[in-house]
Short mmCIF file of C-alpha atoms in Angstrom, two decimals:
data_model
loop_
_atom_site.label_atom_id
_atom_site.label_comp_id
_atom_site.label_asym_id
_atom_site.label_seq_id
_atom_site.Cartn_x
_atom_site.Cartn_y
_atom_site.Cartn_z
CA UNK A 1 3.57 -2.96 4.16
CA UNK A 2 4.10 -6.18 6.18
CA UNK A 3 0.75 -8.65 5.41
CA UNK A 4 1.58 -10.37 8.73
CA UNK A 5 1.96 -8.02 11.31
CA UNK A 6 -0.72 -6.41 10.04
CA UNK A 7 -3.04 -9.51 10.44
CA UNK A 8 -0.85 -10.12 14.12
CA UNK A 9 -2.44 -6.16 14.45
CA UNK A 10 -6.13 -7.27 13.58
CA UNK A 11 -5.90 -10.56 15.88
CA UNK A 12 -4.48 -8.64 18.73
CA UNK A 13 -8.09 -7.15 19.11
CA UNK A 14 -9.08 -10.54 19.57
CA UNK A 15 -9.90 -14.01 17.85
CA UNK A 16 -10.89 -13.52 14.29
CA UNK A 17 -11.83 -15.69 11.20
CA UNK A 18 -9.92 -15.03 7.90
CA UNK A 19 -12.61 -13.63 6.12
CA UNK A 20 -13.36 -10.62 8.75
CA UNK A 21 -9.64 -10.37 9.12
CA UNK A 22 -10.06 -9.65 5.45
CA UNK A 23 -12.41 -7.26 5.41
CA UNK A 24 -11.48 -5.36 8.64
CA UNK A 25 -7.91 -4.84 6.49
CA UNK A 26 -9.83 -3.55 3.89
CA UNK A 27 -11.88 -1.32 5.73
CA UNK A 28 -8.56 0.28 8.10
CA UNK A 29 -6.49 0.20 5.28
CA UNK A 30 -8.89 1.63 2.40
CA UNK A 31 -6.08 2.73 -0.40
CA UNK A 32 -4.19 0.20 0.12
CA UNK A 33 -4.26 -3.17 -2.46
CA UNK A 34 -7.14 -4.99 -1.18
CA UNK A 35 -5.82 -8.28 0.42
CA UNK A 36 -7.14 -11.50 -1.63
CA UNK A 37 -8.76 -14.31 0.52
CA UNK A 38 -5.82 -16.92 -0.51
CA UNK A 39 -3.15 -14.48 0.49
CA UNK A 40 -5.07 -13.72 4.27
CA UNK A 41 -5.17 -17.70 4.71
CA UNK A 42 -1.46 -17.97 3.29
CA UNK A 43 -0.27 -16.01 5.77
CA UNK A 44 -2.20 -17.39 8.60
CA UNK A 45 -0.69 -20.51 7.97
CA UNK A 46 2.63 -19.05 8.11
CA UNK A 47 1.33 -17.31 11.69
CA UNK A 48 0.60 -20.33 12.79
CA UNK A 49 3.70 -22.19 11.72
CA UNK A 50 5.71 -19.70 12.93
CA UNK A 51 4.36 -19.63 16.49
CA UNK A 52 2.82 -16.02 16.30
CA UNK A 53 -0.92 -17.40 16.07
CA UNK A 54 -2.77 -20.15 16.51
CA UNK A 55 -6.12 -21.78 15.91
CA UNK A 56 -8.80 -20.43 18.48
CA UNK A 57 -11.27 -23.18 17.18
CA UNK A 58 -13.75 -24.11 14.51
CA UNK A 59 -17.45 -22.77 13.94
CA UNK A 60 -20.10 -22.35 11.09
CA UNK A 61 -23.16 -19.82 12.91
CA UNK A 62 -24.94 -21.59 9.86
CA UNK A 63 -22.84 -21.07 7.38
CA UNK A 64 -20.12 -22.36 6.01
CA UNK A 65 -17.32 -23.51 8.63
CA UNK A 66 -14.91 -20.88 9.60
CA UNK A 67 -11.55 -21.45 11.50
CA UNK A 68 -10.83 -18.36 14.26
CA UNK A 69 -7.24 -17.53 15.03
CA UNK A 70 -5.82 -15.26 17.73
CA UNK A 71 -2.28 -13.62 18.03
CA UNK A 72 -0.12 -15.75 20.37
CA UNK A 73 2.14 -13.89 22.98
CA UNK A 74 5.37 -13.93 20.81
CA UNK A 75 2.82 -12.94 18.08
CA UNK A 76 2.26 -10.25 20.15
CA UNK A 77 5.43 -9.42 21.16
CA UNK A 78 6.79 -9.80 17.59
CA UNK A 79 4.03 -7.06 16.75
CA UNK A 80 5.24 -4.33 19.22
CA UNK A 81 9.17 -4.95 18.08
CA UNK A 82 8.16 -4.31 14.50
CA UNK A 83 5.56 -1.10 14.94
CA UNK A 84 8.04 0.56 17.29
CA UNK A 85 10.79 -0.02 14.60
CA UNK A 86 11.26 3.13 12.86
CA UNK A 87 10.65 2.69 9.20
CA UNK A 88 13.96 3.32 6.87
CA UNK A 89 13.44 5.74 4.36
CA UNK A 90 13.75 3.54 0.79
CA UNK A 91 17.99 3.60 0.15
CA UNK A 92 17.08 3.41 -3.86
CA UNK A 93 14.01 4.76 -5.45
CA UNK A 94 12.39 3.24 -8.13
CA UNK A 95 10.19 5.83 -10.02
CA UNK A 96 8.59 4.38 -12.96
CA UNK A 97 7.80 7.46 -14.04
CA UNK A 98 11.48 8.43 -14.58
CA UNK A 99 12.19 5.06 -16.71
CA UNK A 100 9.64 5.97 -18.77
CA UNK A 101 11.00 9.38 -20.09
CA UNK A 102 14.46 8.09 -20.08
CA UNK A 103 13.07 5.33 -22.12
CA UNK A 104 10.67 7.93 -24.44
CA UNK A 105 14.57 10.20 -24.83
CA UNK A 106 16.32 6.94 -25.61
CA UNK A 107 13.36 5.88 -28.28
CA UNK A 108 12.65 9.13 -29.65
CA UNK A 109 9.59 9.31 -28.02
CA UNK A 110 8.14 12.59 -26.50
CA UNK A 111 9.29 12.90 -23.48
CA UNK A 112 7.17 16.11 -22.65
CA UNK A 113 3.98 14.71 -23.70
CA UNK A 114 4.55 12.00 -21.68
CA UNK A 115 4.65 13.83 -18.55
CA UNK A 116 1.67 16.24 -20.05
CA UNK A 117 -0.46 12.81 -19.51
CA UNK A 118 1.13 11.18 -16.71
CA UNK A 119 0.13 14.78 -15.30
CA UNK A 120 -3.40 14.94 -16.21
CA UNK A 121 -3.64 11.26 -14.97
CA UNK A 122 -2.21 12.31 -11.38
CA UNK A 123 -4.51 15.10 -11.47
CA UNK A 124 -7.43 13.04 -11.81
CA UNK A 125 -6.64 10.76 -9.10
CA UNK A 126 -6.06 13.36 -6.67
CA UNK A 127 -9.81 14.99 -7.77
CA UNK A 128 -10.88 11.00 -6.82
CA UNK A 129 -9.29 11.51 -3.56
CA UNK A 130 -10.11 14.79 -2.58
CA UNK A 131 -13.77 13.66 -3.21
CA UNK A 132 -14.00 10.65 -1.72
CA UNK A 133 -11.85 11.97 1.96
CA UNK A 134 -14.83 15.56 1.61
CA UNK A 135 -17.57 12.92 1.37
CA UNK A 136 -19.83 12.89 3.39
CA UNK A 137 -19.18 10.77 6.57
CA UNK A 138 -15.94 9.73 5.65
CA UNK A 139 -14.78 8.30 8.72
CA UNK A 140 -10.96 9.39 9.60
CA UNK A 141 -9.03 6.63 8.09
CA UNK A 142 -10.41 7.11 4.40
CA UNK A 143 -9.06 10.60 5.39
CA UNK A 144 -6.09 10.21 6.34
CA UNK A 145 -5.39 7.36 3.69
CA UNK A 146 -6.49 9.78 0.96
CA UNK A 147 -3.90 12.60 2.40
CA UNK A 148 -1.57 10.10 2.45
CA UNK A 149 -2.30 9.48 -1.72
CA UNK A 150 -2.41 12.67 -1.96
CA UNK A 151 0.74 14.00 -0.73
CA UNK A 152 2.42 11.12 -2.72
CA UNK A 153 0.62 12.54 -5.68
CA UNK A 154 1.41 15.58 -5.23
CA UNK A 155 5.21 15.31 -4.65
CA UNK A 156 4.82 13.12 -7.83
CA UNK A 157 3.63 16.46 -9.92
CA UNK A 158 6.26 18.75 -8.20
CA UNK A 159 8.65 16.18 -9.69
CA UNK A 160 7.33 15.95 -13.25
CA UNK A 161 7.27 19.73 -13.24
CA UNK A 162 10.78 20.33 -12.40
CA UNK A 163 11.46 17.09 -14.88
CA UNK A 164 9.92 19.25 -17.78
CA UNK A 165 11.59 21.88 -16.98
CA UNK A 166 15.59 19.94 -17.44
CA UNK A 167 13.90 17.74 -20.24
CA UNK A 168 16.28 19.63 -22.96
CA UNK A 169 19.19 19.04 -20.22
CA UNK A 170 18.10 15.25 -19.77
CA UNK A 171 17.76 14.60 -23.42
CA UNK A 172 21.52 15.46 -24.13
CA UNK A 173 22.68 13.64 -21.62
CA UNK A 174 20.94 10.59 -21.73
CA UNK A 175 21.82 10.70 -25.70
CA UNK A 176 25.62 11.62 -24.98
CA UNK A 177 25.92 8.59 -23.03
#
C-alpha cells in the first residue's frame, strides 16, 4: 500500500493536520499496520517537496501548534493516475510459510507439526476477525477489512492443507536436491 497517495486520498477531503491524517488512516484502514506519527510527517515532507501538497497554514486551538496541509492539483491529479491504475498481481510470491517447512525438511524439523500450529494460529485469527466484523456496530470498513483478512487467511489454510498432504513428496525432493 502506497503511504502517500493514501495521505494525497485523506487531504483531498480537505486541509488536514498530520495527526488527524493519522488517525483518519487508522480508522479507514483498520487491519492495516497502523501508520507511526514520524512516518505521516515523513511523508508529508516528501508531499510537499514533491509538489503534491503544501502547507495550508499554522494553528494551535490551544494546544500544541499544528501545521495543516492540503493536496495540491498535481497532488490531485497524481492521486486519480495511481487509483485508476490497475494493481499487478505480485510476479513472485514470497510465502514465509513455505520457507519455513522447506527449512523444517532441510533441518530435520517436523514439517507437519509445523503447519498443525501455523494452522491453529490462522484459525485463531480468523475467530478474531469474524468477531470483531459481527460486532456490534461495526461500521462497513472494519467489515470489509476483516473479509479481506479473512479470505487471505483462508486461502492461507487451503494452502497448508494441500502442503500436508505432498509433505512426503516435498521431503524427497527437497532432500534429493
Amino acid at each position: 500500500m502506497s503511504t502517500r497517495h493514501i495521505l494525497l486520498g485523506l487531504l483531498a477531503s480537505g486541509p488536514s493536520h498530520g495527526y488527524d491524517l493519522k488517525r483518519r488512516h487508522d480508522e479507514r484502514f483498520p487491519q492495516a499496520r497502523p501508520l507511526a506519527y514520524g512516518q505521516v510527517y515523513t511523508t508529508l515532507q516528501r508531499l510537499v517537496r514533491d509538489g503534491l501538497a503544501e502547507v495550508e497554514g499554522t494553528g494551535s486551538d490551544g494546544g500544541p501548534e499544528r501545521t495543516a496541509y492540503r493536496a495540491t492539483e498535481d497532488g490531485l491529479g497524481e492521486l486519480a493516475r495511481w487509483a485508476g491504475e490497475v494493481a499487478p498481481p505480485a510476479p513472485f510470491v514470497t510465502n514465509e510459510i513455505f520457507a519455513k517447512v522447506v527449512v523444517s525438511i532441510l533441518t530435520g524439523g517436523d514439517a507437519d507439526a509445523y503447519l498443525l500450529a501455523q494452522r491453529a494460529a490462522h484459525m485463531g485469527r480468523m475467530r478474531e476477525l469474524t468477531a470483531l466484523k459481527s460486532a456490534p456496530g461495526a461500521d462497513l470498513t472494519t467489515v470489509l477489512s476483516a473479509d479481506y483478512a479473512l479470505n487471505h487467511l483462508d486461502a492461507d489454510l487451503r494452502w497448508m492443507t494441500t502442503t500436508a498432504a505432498r509433505l512426503t513428496t516435498l521431503t524427497a525432493e527437497v532432500c534429493t536436491t
